[in-house]
Amino acid sequence: MDTSSDLTWLPGEVLWTIGVTPRRKRYFFMPEKGTVVRGVGSVILRANGHEITDEVVFGEAGDAMLIGVRTLEGFGIATDEQTHRFVSLADMAAFYRQDEKNAPQMIAEDH
């Protein structure tokens, strides 16, 4: 899991083997490699009774394999910034309110 990555990175070999093909190329910055270009495709991901369709990066040799933020959110999971543990988004209620200048503002409360 990497909360700094939007997309999930999986081994390209595995994605090709199961019939997933890249739909486009994207540029990514990696501190140890600089800017790299990787294929991105769509897959159905399943875990613990959850199922989502998400974009994944075709990782290459030497790339870290990780679960991105979009996948976590699709499964209804977030990370607690203090404990660095997974928490269920179902435990959190979100609502909008208008601030003094009538601009929407997101407020989250734990329940």
PDB file of N, CA and C in Angstrom:
ATOM      1  N   MET A   1       0.839  -1.156   0.000  1.00  0.00           N
ATOM      2  CA  MET A   1       0.000   0.000   0.000  1.00  0.00           C
ATOM      3  C   MET A   1       0.890   1.227   0.000  1.00  0.00           C
ATOM      4  N   ASP A   2       0.488   2.223  -0.785  1.00  0.00           N
ATOM      5  CA  ASP A   2       1.261   3.456  -0.845  1.00  0.00           C
ATOM      6  C   ASP A   2       0.289   4.606  -0.997  1.00  0.00           C
ATOM      7  N   THR A   3       0.142   5.405   0.059  1.00  0.00           N
ATOM      8  CA  THR A   3      -0.826   6.490   0.012  1.00  0.00           C
ATOM      9  C   THR A   3      -0.352   7.658  -0.834  1.00  0.00           C
ATOM     10  N   SER A   4       0.836   7.551  -1.419  1.00  0.00           N
ATOM     11  CA  SER A   4       1.284   8.619  -2.319  1.00  0.00           C
ATOM     12  C   SER A   4       1.040   8.248  -3.778  1.00  0.00           C
ATOM     13  N   SER A   5       0.531   7.050  -4.030  1.00  0.00           N
ATOM     14  CA  SER A   5       0.257   6.601  -5.392  1.00  0.00           C
ATOM     15  C   SER A   5      -1.243   6.462  -5.597  1.00  0.00           C
ATOM     16  N   ASP A   6      -1.759   7.114  -6.621  1.00  0.00           N
ATOM     17  CA  ASP A   6      -3.181   6.961  -6.938  1.00  0.00           C
ATOM     18  C   ASP A   6      -3.480   5.569  -7.467  1.00  0.00           C
ATOM     19  N   LEU A   7      -2.603   5.059  -8.325  1.00  0.00           N
ATOM     20  CA  LEU A   7      -2.862   3.799  -9.012  1.00  0.00           C
ATOM     21  C   LEU A   7      -2.144   2.623  -8.361  1.00  0.00           C
ATOM     22  N   THR A   8      -2.742   1.455  -8.526  1.00  0.00           N
ATOM     23  CA  THR A   8      -2.134   0.205  -8.081  1.00  0.00           C
ATOM     24  C   THR A   8      -1.128  -0.262  -9.127  1.00  0.00           C
ATOM     25  N   TRP A   9       0.024  -0.724  -8.678  1.00  0.00           N
ATOM     26  CA  TRP A   9       1.083  -1.248  -9.558  1.00  0.00           C
ATOM     27  C   TRP A   9       1.149  -2.753  -9.380  1.00  0.00           C
ATOM     28  N   LEU A  10       0.986  -3.481 -10.489  1.00  0.00           N
ATOM     29  CA  LEU A  10       1.077  -4.943 -10.480  1.00  0.00           C
ATOM     30  C   LEU A  10       2.104  -5.379 -11.519  1.00  0.00           C
ATOM     31  N   PRO A  11       2.654  -6.581 -11.372  1.00  0.00           N
ATOM     32  CA  PRO A  11       3.631  -7.043 -12.367  1.00  0.00           C
ATOM     33  C   PRO A  11       2.997  -7.129 -13.761  1.00  0.00           C
ATOM     34  N   GLY A  12       3.613  -6.475 -14.722  1.00  0.00           N
ATOM     35  CA  GLY A  12       3.115  -6.492 -16.091  1.00  0.00           C
ATOM     36  C   GLY A  12       2.972  -7.903 -16.629  1.00  0.00           C
ATOM     37  N   GLU A  13       3.941  -8.778 -16.300  1.00  0.00           N
ATOM     38  CA  GLU A  13       3.884 -10.181 -16.759  1.00  0.00           C
ATOM     39  C   GLU A  13       2.592 -10.856 -16.320  1.00  0.00           C
ATOM     40  N   VAL A  14       2.203 -10.614 -15.090  1.00  0.00           N
ATOM     41  CA  VAL A  14       0.981 -11.222 -14.555  1.00  0.00           C
ATOM     42  C   VAL A  14      -0.242 -10.664 -15.283  1.00  0.00           C
ATOM     43  N   LEU A  15      -0.270  -9.366 -15.490  1.00  0.00           N
ATOM     44  CA  LEU A  15      -1.410  -8.751 -16.178  1.00  0.00           C
ATOM     45  C   LEU A  15      -1.549  -9.294 -17.598  1.00  0.00           C
ATOM     46  N   TRP A  16      -0.437  -9.389 -18.325  1.00  0.00           N
ATOM     47  CA  TRP A  16      -0.466  -9.952 -19.680  1.00  0.00           C
ATOM     48  C   TRP A  16      -0.964 -11.397 -19.650  1.00  0.00           C
ATOM     49  N   THR A  17      -0.494 -12.181 -18.676  1.00  0.00           N
ATOM     50  CA  THR A  17      -0.852 -13.598 -18.579  1.00  0.00           C
ATOM     51  C   THR A  17      -2.352 -13.788 -18.390  1.00  0.00           C
ATOM     52  N   ILE A  18      -2.993 -12.907 -17.644  1.00  0.00           N
ATOM     53  CA  ILE A  18      -4.437 -13.050 -17.405  1.00  0.00           C
ATOM     54  C   ILE A  18      -5.273 -12.319 -18.459  1.00  0.00           C
ATOM     55  N   GLY A  19      -4.602 -11.810 -19.507  1.00  0.00           N
ATOM     56  CA  GLY A  19      -5.328 -11.214 -20.627  1.00  0.00           C
ATOM     57  C   GLY A  19      -5.589  -9.729 -20.553  1.00  0.00           C
ATOM     58  N   VAL A  20      -4.979  -9.055 -19.595  1.00  0.00           N
ATOM     59  CA  VAL A  20      -5.137  -7.600 -19.489  1.00  0.00           C
ATOM     60  C   VAL A  20      -4.123  -6.935 -20.413  1.00  0.00           C
ATOM     61  N   THR A  21      -4.567  -5.960 -21.167  1.00  0.00           N
ATOM     62  CA  THR A  21      -3.661  -5.237 -22.064  1.00  0.00           C
ATOM     63  C   THR A  21      -3.664  -3.760 -21.714  1.00  0.00           C
ATOM     64  N   PRO A  22      -2.529  -3.090 -21.891  1.00  0.00           N
ATOM     65  CA  PRO A  22      -2.490  -1.654 -21.607  1.00  0.00           C
ATOM     66  C   PRO A  22      -3.389  -0.894 -22.580  1.00  0.00           C
ATOM     67  N   ARG A  23      -4.107   0.072 -22.068  1.00  0.00           N
ATOM     68  CA  ARG A  23      -4.982   0.925 -22.887  1.00  0.00           C
ATOM     69  C   ARG A  23      -4.301   2.227 -23.284  1.00  0.00           C
ATOM     70  N   ARG A  24      -3.308   2.623 -22.493  1.00  0.00           N
ATOM     71  CA  ARG A  24      -2.588   3.871 -22.762  1.00  0.00           C
ATOM     72  C   ARG A  24      -1.271   3.865 -22.003  1.00  0.00           C
ATOM     73  N   LYS A  25      -0.459   4.864 -22.272  1.00  0.00           N
ATOM     74  CA  LYS A  25       0.818   5.051 -21.562  1.00  0.00           C
ATOM     75  C   LYS A  25       0.685   6.275 -20.661  1.00  0.00           C
ATOM     76  N   ARG A  26       1.345   6.202 -19.504  1.00  0.00           N
ATOM     77  CA  ARG A  26       1.380   7.351 -18.593  1.00  0.00           C
ATOM     78  C   ARG A  26       2.799   7.555 -18.100  1.00  0.00           C
ATOM     79  N   TYR A  27       3.092   8.794 -17.741  1.00  0.00           N
ATOM     80  CA  TYR A  27       4.388   9.149 -17.175  1.00  0.00           C
ATOM     81  C   TYR A  27       4.271   9.168 -15.649  1.00  0.00           C
ATOM     82  N   PHE A  28       5.287   8.613 -14.984  1.00  0.00           N
ATOM     83  CA  PHE A  28       5.347   8.588 -13.530  1.00  0.00           C
ATOM     84  C   PHE A  28       6.727   9.030 -13.102  1.00  0.00           C
ATOM     85  N   PHE A  29       6.797   9.726 -11.975  1.00  0.00           N
ATOM     86  CA  PHE A  29       8.100  10.094 -11.422  1.00  0.00           C
ATOM     87  C   PHE A  29       8.420   9.145 -10.286  1.00  0.00           C
ATOM     88  N   MET A  30       9.600   8.533 -10.360  1.00  0.00           N
ATOM     89  CA  MET A  30      10.080   7.637  -9.312  1.00  0.00           C
ATOM     90  C   MET A  30      11.394   8.214  -8.797  1.00  0.00           C
ATOM     91  N   PRO A  31      11.486   8.456  -7.495  1.00  0.00           N
ATOM     92  CA  PRO A  31      12.701   9.083  -6.965  1.00  0.00           C
ATOM     93  C   PRO A  31      13.996   8.400  -7.377  1.00  0.00           C
ATOM     94  N   GLU A  32      13.978   7.061  -7.415  1.00  0.00           N
ATOM     95  CA  GLU A  32      15.211   6.339  -7.733  1.00  0.00           C
ATOM     96  C   GLU A  32      15.464   6.202  -9.236  1.00  0.00           C
ATOM     97  N   LYS A  33      14.440   6.431 -10.079  1.00  0.00           N
ATOM     98  CA  LYS A  33      14.593   6.238 -11.520  1.00  0.00           C
ATOM     99  C   LYS A  33      14.300   7.484 -12.349  1.00  0.00           C
ATOM    100  N   GLY A  34      13.740   8.509 -11.733  1.00  0.00           N
ATOM    101  CA  GLY A  34      13.333   9.686 -12.496  1.00  0.00           C
ATOM    102  C   GLY A  34      11.988   9.428 -13.175  1.00  0.00           C
ATOM    103  N   THR A  35      11.757  10.072 -14.307  1.00  0.00           N
ATOM    104  CA  THR A  35      10.499   9.899 -15.027  1.00  0.00           C
ATOM    105  C   THR A  35      10.528   8.615 -15.852  1.00  0.00           C
ATOM    106  N   VAL A  36       9.478   7.801 -15.692  1.00  0.00           N
ATOM    107  CA  VAL A  36       9.359   6.548 -16.438  1.00  0.00           C
ATOM    108  C   VAL A  36       8.005   6.521 -17.134  1.00  0.00           C
ATOM    109  N   VAL A  37       7.912   5.731 -18.186  1.00  0.00           N
ATOM    110  CA  VAL A  37       6.653   5.556 -18.906  1.00  0.00           C
ATOM    111  C   VAL A  37       6.198   4.119 -18.683  1.00  0.00           C
ATOM    112  N   ARG A  38       4.940   3.950 -18.284  1.00  0.00           N
ATOM    113  CA  ARG A  38       4.394   2.624 -18.057  1.00  0.00           C
ATOM    114  C   ARG A  38       3.018   2.518 -18.693  1.00  0.00           C
ATOM    115  N   GLY A  39       2.673   1.293 -19.093  1.00  0.00           N
ATOM    116  CA  GLY A  39       1.337   1.027 -19.596  1.00  0.00           C
ATOM    117  C   GLY A  39       0.341   1.009 -18.454  1.00  0.00           C
ATOM    118  N   VAL A  40      -0.901   1.385 -18.763  1.00  0.00           N
ATOM    119  CA  VAL A  40      -1.982   1.382 -17.783  1.00  0.00           C
ATOM    120  C   VAL A  40      -3.182   0.685 -18.419  1.00  0.00           C
ATOM    121  N   GLY A  41      -3.789  -0.226 -17.700  1.00  0.00           N
ATOM    122  CA  GLY A  41      -4.969  -0.940 -18.192  1.00  0.00           C
ATOM    123  C   GLY A  41      -6.017  -1.066 -17.112  1.00  0.00           C
ATOM    124  N   SER A  42      -7.185  -1.557 -17.476  1.00  0.00           N
ATOM    125  CA  SER A  42      -8.294  -1.727 -16.532  1.00  0.00           C
ATOM    126  C   SER A  42      -8.438  -3.196 -16.146  1.00  0.00           C
ATOM    127  N   VAL A  43      -8.685  -3.430 -14.871  1.00  0.00           N
ATOM    128  CA  VAL A  43      -8.901  -4.783 -14.360  1.00  0.00           C
ATOM    129  C   VAL A  43     -10.034  -4.775 -13.343  1.00  0.00           C
ATOM    130  N   ILE A  44     -10.579  -5.940 -13.105  1.00  0.00           N
ATOM    131  CA  ILE A  44     -11.518  -6.119 -11.999  1.00  0.00           C
ATOM    132  C   ILE A  44     -10.707  -6.678 -10.848  1.00  0.00           C
ATOM    133  N   LEU A  45     -10.723  -5.988  -9.726  1.00  0.00           N
ATOM    134  CA  LEU A  45      -9.991  -6.417  -8.530  1.00  0.00           C
ATOM    135  C   LEU A  45     -10.997  -6.901  -7.489  1.00  0.00           C
ATOM    136  N   ARG A  46     -10.683  -8.017  -6.851  1.00  0.00           N
ATOM    137  CA  ARG A  46     -11.553  -8.584  -5.823  1.00  0.00           C
ATOM    138  C   ARG A  46     -10.745  -8.857  -4.563  1.00  0.00           C
ATOM    139  N   ALA A  47     -11.347  -8.532  -3.412  1.00  0.00           N
ATOM    140  CA  ALA A  47     -10.724  -8.844  -2.121  1.00  0.00           C
ATOM    141  C   ALA A  47     -11.782  -8.786  -1.028  1.00  0.00           C
ATOM    142  N   ASN A  48     -11.813  -9.796  -0.199  1.00  0.00           N
ATOM    143  CA  ASN A  48     -12.699  -9.841   0.971  1.00  0.00           C
ATOM    144  C   ASN A  48     -14.143  -9.466   0.662  1.00  0.00           C
ATOM    145  N   GLY A  49     -14.671  -9.984  -0.434  1.00  0.00           N
ATOM    146  CA  GLY A  49     -16.068  -9.732  -0.775  1.00  0.00           C
ATOM    147  C   GLY A  49     -16.323  -8.436  -1.512  1.00  0.00           C
ATOM    148  N   HIS A  50     -15.295  -7.645  -1.737  1.00  0.00           N
ATOM    149  CA  HIS A  50     -15.437  -6.394  -2.485  1.00  0.00           C
ATOM    150  C   HIS A  50     -14.959  -6.612  -3.916  1.00  0.00           C
ATOM    151  N   GLU A  51     -15.560  -5.895  -4.850  1.00  0.00           N
ATOM    152  CA  GLU A  51     -15.136  -5.975  -6.245  1.00  0.00           C
ATOM    153  C   GLU A  51     -15.213  -4.581  -6.864  1.00  0.00           C
ATOM    154  N   ILE A  52     -14.138  -4.179  -7.530  1.00  0.00           N
ATOM    155  CA  ILE A  52     -14.126  -2.897  -8.229  1.00  0.00           C
ATOM    156  C   ILE A  52     -13.402  -3.049  -9.561  1.00  0.00           C
ATOM    157  N   THR A  53     -13.721  -2.169 -10.482  1.00  0.00           N
ATOM    158  CA  THR A  53     -12.959  -2.052 -11.719  1.00  0.00           C
ATOM    159  C   THR A  53     -12.050  -0.850 -11.536  1.00  0.00           C
ATOM    160  N   ASP A  54     -10.767  -1.026 -11.794  1.00  0.00           N
ATOM    161  CA  ASP A  54      -9.813   0.051 -11.544  1.00  0.00           C
ATOM    162  C   ASP A  54      -8.706   0.014 -12.587  1.00  0.00           C
ATOM    163  N   GLU A  55      -8.030   1.135 -12.741  1.00  0.00           N
ATOM    164  CA  GLU A  55      -6.847   1.189 -13.595  1.00  0.00           C
ATOM    165  C   GLU A  55      -5.648   0.704 -12.799  1.00  0.00           C
ATOM    166  N   VAL A  56      -4.780  -0.055 -13.451  1.00  0.00           N
ATOM    167  CA  VAL A  56      -3.547  -0.520 -12.819  1.00  0.00           C
ATOM    168  C   VAL A  56      -2.372  -0.242 -13.746  1.00  0.00           C
ATOM    169  N   VAL A  57      -1.215  -0.071 -13.139  1.00  0.00           N
ATOM    170  CA  VAL A  57       0.021   0.178 -13.875  1.00  0.00           C
ATOM    171  C   VAL A  57       0.699  -1.150 -14.144  1.00  0.00           C
ATOM    172  N   PHE A  58       1.193  -1.340 -15.366  1.00  0.00           N
ATOM    173  CA  PHE A  58       1.957  -2.519 -15.743  1.00  0.00           C
ATOM    174  C   PHE A  58       3.381  -2.342 -15.236  1.00  0.00           C
ATOM    175  N   GLY A  59       3.646  -2.877 -14.044  1.00  0.00           N
ATOM    176  CA  GLY A  59       4.961  -2.749 -13.448  1.00  0.00           C
ATOM    177  C   GLY A  59       6.004  -3.554 -14.203  1.00  0.00           C
ATOM    178  N   GLU A  60       7.231  -3.059 -14.168  1.00  0.00           N
ATOM    179  CA  GLU A  60       8.364  -3.731 -14.804  1.00  0.00           C
ATOM    180  C   GLU A  60       9.340  -4.190 -13.739  1.00  0.00           C
ATOM    181  N   ALA A  61      10.341  -4.976 -14.147  1.00  0.00           N
ATOM    182  CA  ALA A  61      11.357  -5.464 -13.210  1.00  0.00           C
ATOM    183  C   ALA A  61      11.956  -4.289 -12.447  1.00  0.00           C
ATOM    184  N   GLY A  62      12.024  -4.427 -11.138  1.00  0.00           N
ATOM    185  CA  GLY A  62      12.586  -3.380 -10.295  1.00  0.00           C
ATOM    186  C   GLY A  62      11.562  -2.377  -9.782  1.00  0.00           C
ATOM    187  N   ASP A  63      10.349  -2.383 -10.330  1.00  0.00           N
ATOM    188  CA  ASP A  63       9.292  -1.496  -9.836  1.00  0.00           C
ATOM    189  C   ASP A  63       8.682  -2.089  -8.573  1.00  0.00           C
ATOM    190  N   ALA A  64       8.304  -1.227  -7.645  1.00  0.00           N
ATOM    191  CA  ALA A  64       7.592  -1.686  -6.451  1.00  0.00           C
ATOM    192  C   ALA A  64       6.162  -2.046  -6.835  1.00  0.00           C
ATOM    193  N   MET A  65       5.657  -3.129  -6.297  1.00  0.00           N
ATOM    194  CA  MET A  65       4.261  -3.502  -6.502  1.00  0.00           C
ATOM    195  C   MET A  65       3.499  -2.973  -5.297  1.00  0.00           C
ATOM    196  N   LEU A  66       2.408  -2.248  -5.541  1.00  0.00           N
ATOM    197  CA  LEU A  66       1.708  -1.611  -4.432  1.00  0.00           C
ATOM    198  C   LEU A  66       0.239  -1.419  -4.727  1.00  0.00           C
ATOM    199  N   ILE A  67      -0.525  -1.216  -3.666  1.00  0.00           N
ATOM    200  CA  ILE A  67      -1.949  -0.911  -3.776  1.00  0.00           C
ATOM    201  C   ILE A  67      -2.100   0.590  -3.662  1.00  0.00           C
ATOM    202  N   GLY A  68      -2.672   1.210  -4.683  1.00  0.00           N
ATOM    203  CA  GLY A  68      -2.841   2.655  -4.698  1.00  0.00           C
ATOM    204  C   GLY A  68      -4.084   3.124  -3.963  1.00  0.00           C
ATOM    205  N   VAL A  69      -4.155   4.420  -3.758  1.00  0.00           N
ATOM    206  CA  VAL A  69      -5.249   5.036  -3.012  1.00  0.00           C
ATOM    207  C   VAL A  69      -6.607   4.774  -3.660  1.00  0.00           C
ATOM    208  N   ARG A  70      -6.697   4.858  -4.987  1.00  0.00           N
ATOM    209  CA  ARG A  70      -7.985   4.646  -5.646  1.00  0.00           C
ATOM    210  C   ARG A  70      -8.523   3.242  -5.395  1.00  0.00           C
ATOM    211  N   THR A  71      -7.651   2.255  -5.414  1.00  0.00           N
ATOM    212  CA  THR A  71      -8.079   0.884  -5.139  1.00  0.00           C
ATOM    213  C   THR A  71      -8.546   0.759  -3.699  1.00  0.00           C
ATOM    214  N   LEU A  72      -7.786   1.304  -2.770  1.00  0.00           N
ATOM    215  CA  LEU A  72      -8.188   1.251  -1.357  1.00  0.00           C
ATOM    216  C   LEU A  72      -9.551   1.889  -1.151  1.00  0.00           C
ATOM    217  N   GLU A  73      -9.746   3.068  -1.733  1.00  0.00           N
ATOM    218  CA  GLU A  73     -11.025   3.756  -1.581  1.00  0.00           C
ATOM    219  C   GLU A  73     -12.155   2.965  -2.228  1.00  0.00           C
ATOM    220  N   GLY A  74     -11.873   2.324  -3.355  1.00  0.00           N
ATOM    221  CA  GLY A  74     -12.882   1.498  -4.007  1.00  0.00           C
ATOM    222  C   GLY A  74     -13.316   0.325  -3.143  1.00  0.00           C
ATOM    223  N   PHE A  75     -12.409  -0.186  -2.319  1.00  0.00           N
ATOM    224  CA  PHE A  75     -12.720  -1.264  -1.395  1.00  0.00           C
ATOM    225  C   PHE A  75     -13.288  -0.733  -0.078  1.00  0.00           C
ATOM    226  N   GLY A  76     -13.442   0.579   0.038  1.00  0.00           N
ATOM    227  CA  GLY A  76     -13.991   1.166   1.256  1.00  0.00           C
ATOM    228  C   GLY A  76     -13.000   1.209   2.395  1.00  0.00           C
ATOM    229  N   ILE A  77     -11.712   1.374   2.042  1.00  0.00           N
ATOM    230  CA  ILE A  77     -10.640   1.359   3.044  1.00  0.00           C
ATOM    231  C   ILE A  77      -9.813   2.643   2.927  1.00  0.00           C
ATOM    232  N   ALA A  78      -9.346   3.118   4.050  1.00  0.00           N
ATOM    233  CA  ALA A  78      -8.412   4.243   4.080  1.00  0.00           C
ATOM    234  C   ALA A  78      -7.299   3.887   5.059  1.00  0.00           C
ATOM    235  N   THR A  79      -6.301   4.735   5.136  1.00  0.00           N
ATOM    236  CA  THR A  79      -5.244   4.510   6.130  1.00  0.00           C
ATOM    237  C   THR A  79      -5.323   5.593   7.188  1.00  0.00           C
ATOM    238  N   ASP A  80      -5.159   5.179   8.419  1.00  0.00           N
ATOM    239  CA  ASP A  80      -5.124   6.117   9.529  1.00  0.00           C
ATOM    240  C   ASP A  80      -3.751   6.771   9.528  1.00  0.00           C
ATOM    241  N   GLU A  81      -3.722   8.079   9.410  1.00  0.00           N
ATOM    242  CA  GLU A  81      -2.454   8.821   9.316  1.00  0.00           C
ATOM    243  C   GLU A  81      -1.585   8.654  10.562  1.00  0.00           C
ATOM    244  N   GLN A  82      -2.214   8.436  11.709  1.00  0.00           N
ATOM    245  CA  GLN A  82      -1.455   8.320  12.958  1.00  0.00           C
ATOM    246  C   GLN A  82      -0.881   6.921  13.162  1.00  0.00           C
ATOM    247  N   THR A  83      -1.714   5.902  12.930  1.00  0.00           N
ATOM    248  CA  THR A  83      -1.293   4.521  13.220  1.00  0.00           C
ATOM    249  C   THR A  83      -0.770   3.780  11.994  1.00  0.00           C
ATOM    250  N   HIS A  84      -1.009   4.352  10.814  1.00  0.00           N
ATOM    251  CA  HIS A  84      -0.618   3.713   9.547  1.00  0.00           C
ATOM    252  C   HIS A  84      -1.277   2.348   9.377  1.00  0.00           C
ATOM    253  N   ARG A  85      -2.497   2.218   9.873  1.00  0.00           N
ATOM    254  CA  ARG A  85      -3.271   0.992   9.739  1.00  0.00           C
ATOM    255  C   ARG A  85      -4.487   1.250   8.870  1.00  0.00           C
ATOM    256  N   PHE A  86      -5.031   0.187   8.284  1.00  0.00           N
ATOM    257  CA  PHE A  86      -6.241   0.307   7.493  1.00  0.00           C
ATOM    258  C   PHE A  86      -7.439   0.551   8.403  1.00  0.00           C
ATOM    259  N   VAL A  87      -8.356   1.413   7.956  1.00  0.00           N
ATOM    260  CA  VAL A  87      -9.621   1.643   8.650  1.00  0.00           C
ATOM    261  C   VAL A  87     -10.737   1.609   7.611  1.00  0.00           C
ATOM    262  N   SER A  88     -11.903   1.201   8.034  1.00  0.00           N
ATOM    263  CA  SER A  88     -13.051   1.129   7.146  1.00  0.00           C
ATOM    264  C   SER A  88     -13.645   2.516   6.947  1.00  0.00           C
ATOM    265  N   LEU A  89     -13.924   2.858   5.690  1.00  0.00           N
ATOM    266  CA  LEU A  89     -14.575   4.138   5.414  1.00  0.00           C
ATOM    267  C   LEU A  89     -16.030   4.116   5.865  1.00  0.00           C
ATOM    268  N   ALA A  90     -16.585   2.932   6.079  1.00  0.00           N
ATOM    269  CA  ALA A  90     -17.952   2.831   6.572  1.00  0.00           C
ATOM    270  C   ALA A  90     -18.058   3.384   7.991  1.00  0.00           C
ATOM    271  N   ASP A  91     -16.939   3.460   8.686  1.00  0.00           N
ATOM    272  CA  ASP A  91     -16.931   4.006  10.038  1.00  0.00           C
ATOM    273  C   ASP A  91     -16.888   5.525  10.051  1.00  0.00           C
ATOM    274  N   MET A  92     -16.853   6.110   8.888  1.00  0.00           N
ATOM    275  CA  MET A  92     -16.708   7.548   8.791  1.00  0.00           C
ATOM    276  C   MET A  92     -17.914   8.116   8.038  1.00  0.00           C
ATOM    277  N   ALA A  93     -18.560   9.112   8.578  1.00  0.00           N
ATOM    278  CA  ALA A  93     -19.665   9.762   7.868  1.00  0.00           C
ATOM    279  C   ALA A  93     -19.166  11.104   7.350  1.00  0.00           C
ATOM    280  N   ALA A  94     -19.436  11.369   6.094  1.00  0.00           N
ATOM    281  CA  ALA A  94     -18.991  12.633   5.503  1.00  0.00           C
ATOM    282  C   ALA A  94     -20.214  13.438   5.088  1.00  0.00           C
ATOM    283  N   PHE A  95     -20.143  14.714   5.273  1.00  0.00           N
ATOM    284  CA  PHE A  95     -21.215  15.585   4.830  1.00  0.00           C
ATOM    285  C   PHE A  95     -20.629  16.934   4.440  1.00  0.00           C
ATOM    286  N   TYR A  96     -21.415  17.689   3.726  1.00  0.00           N
ATOM    287  CA  TYR A  96     -20.980  19.008   3.288  1.00  0.00           C
ATOM    288  C   TYR A  96     -21.725  20.084   4.060  1.00  0.00           C
ATOM    289  N   ARG A  97     -21.053  21.193   4.272  1.00  0.00           N
ATOM    290  CA  ARG A  97     -21.712  22.349   4.856  1.00  0.00           C
ATOM    291  C   ARG A  97     -21.193  23.587   4.141  1.00  0.00           C
ATOM    292  N   GLN A  98     -21.887  24.643   4.256  1.00  0.00           N
ATOM    293  CA  GLN A  98     -21.470  25.898   3.650  1.00  0.00           C
ATOM    294  C   GLN A  98     -20.694  26.699   4.695  1.00  0.00           C
ATOM    295  N   ASP A  99     -19.532  27.209   4.314  1.00  0.00           N
ATOM    296  CA  ASP A  99     -18.799  28.057   5.238  1.00  0.00           C
ATOM    297  C   ASP A  99     -19.326  29.483   5.116  1.00  0.00           C
ATOM    298  N   GLU A 100     -18.674  30.410   5.776  1.00  0.00           N
ATOM    299  CA  GLU A 100     -19.134  31.794   5.811  1.00  0.00           C
ATOM    300  C   GLU A 100     -19.224  32.427   4.425  1.00  0.00           C
ATOM    301  N   LYS A 101     -18.415  31.965   3.493  1.00  0.00           N
ATOM    302  CA  LYS A 101     -18.392  32.549   2.153  1.00  0.00           C
ATOM    303  C   LYS A 101     -19.200  31.708   1.162  1.00  0.00           C
ATOM    304  N   ASN A 102     -20.025  30.770   1.677  1.00  0.00           N
ATOM    305  CA  ASN A 102     -20.868  29.901   0.862  1.00  0.00           C
ATOM    306  C   ASN A 102     -20.083  28.968  -0.056  1.00  0.00           C
ATOM    307  N   ALA A 103     -18.844  28.671   0.274  1.00  0.00           N
ATOM    308  CA  ALA A 103     -18.064  27.715  -0.503  1.00  0.00           C
ATOM    309  C   ALA A 103     -18.234  26.334   0.126  1.00  0.00           C
ATOM    310  N   PRO A 104     -18.434  25.295  -0.669  1.00  0.00           N
ATOM    311  CA  PRO A 104     -18.555  23.952  -0.085  1.00  0.00           C
ATOM    312  C   PRO A 104     -17.317  23.563   0.688  1.00  0.00           C
ATOM    313  N   GLN A 105     -17.501  22.901   1.803  1.00  0.00           N
ATOM    314  CA  GLN A 105     -16.389  22.457   2.632  1.00  0.00           C
ATOM    315  C   GLN A 105     -16.691  21.051   3.113  1.00  0.00           C
ATOM    316  N   MET A 106     -15.731  20.136   2.936  1.00  0.00           N
ATOM    317  CA  MET A 106     -15.915  18.746   3.349  1.00  0.00           C
ATOM    318  C   MET A 106     -15.579  18.611   4.820  1.00  0.00           C
ATOM    319  N   ILE A 107     -16.473  17.983   5.549  1.00  0.00           N
ATOM    320  CA  ILE A 107     -16.268  17.728   6.970  1.00  0.00           C
ATOM    321  C   ILE A 107     -16.429  16.228   7.193  1.00  0.00           C
ATOM    322  N   ALA A 108     -15.522  15.602   7.907  1.00  0.00           N
ATOM    323  CA  ALA A 108     -15.631  14.175   8.210  1.00  0.00           C
ATOM    324  C   ALA A 108     -15.668  13.990   9.704  1.00  0.00           C
ATOM    325  N   GLU A 109     -16.555  13.094  10.146  1.00  0.00           N
ATOM    326  CA  GLU A 109     -16.654  12.799  11.567  1.00  0.00           C
ATOM    327  C   GLU A 109     -16.561  11.308  11.761  1.00  0.00           C
ATOM    328  N   ASP A 110     -15.853  10.868  12.806  1.00  0.00           N
ATOM    329  CA  ASP A 110     -15.818   9.455  13.172  1.00  0.00           C
ATOM    330  C   ASP A 110     -17.087   9.100  13.919  1.00  0.00           C
ATOM    331  N   HIS A 111     -17.577   7.898  13.684  1.00  0.00           N
ATOM    332  CA  HIS A 111     -18.754   7.395  14.417  1.00  0.00           C
ATOM    333  C   HIS A 111     -18.435   6.112  15.089  1.00  0.00           C
TER     334      HIS A 111
END
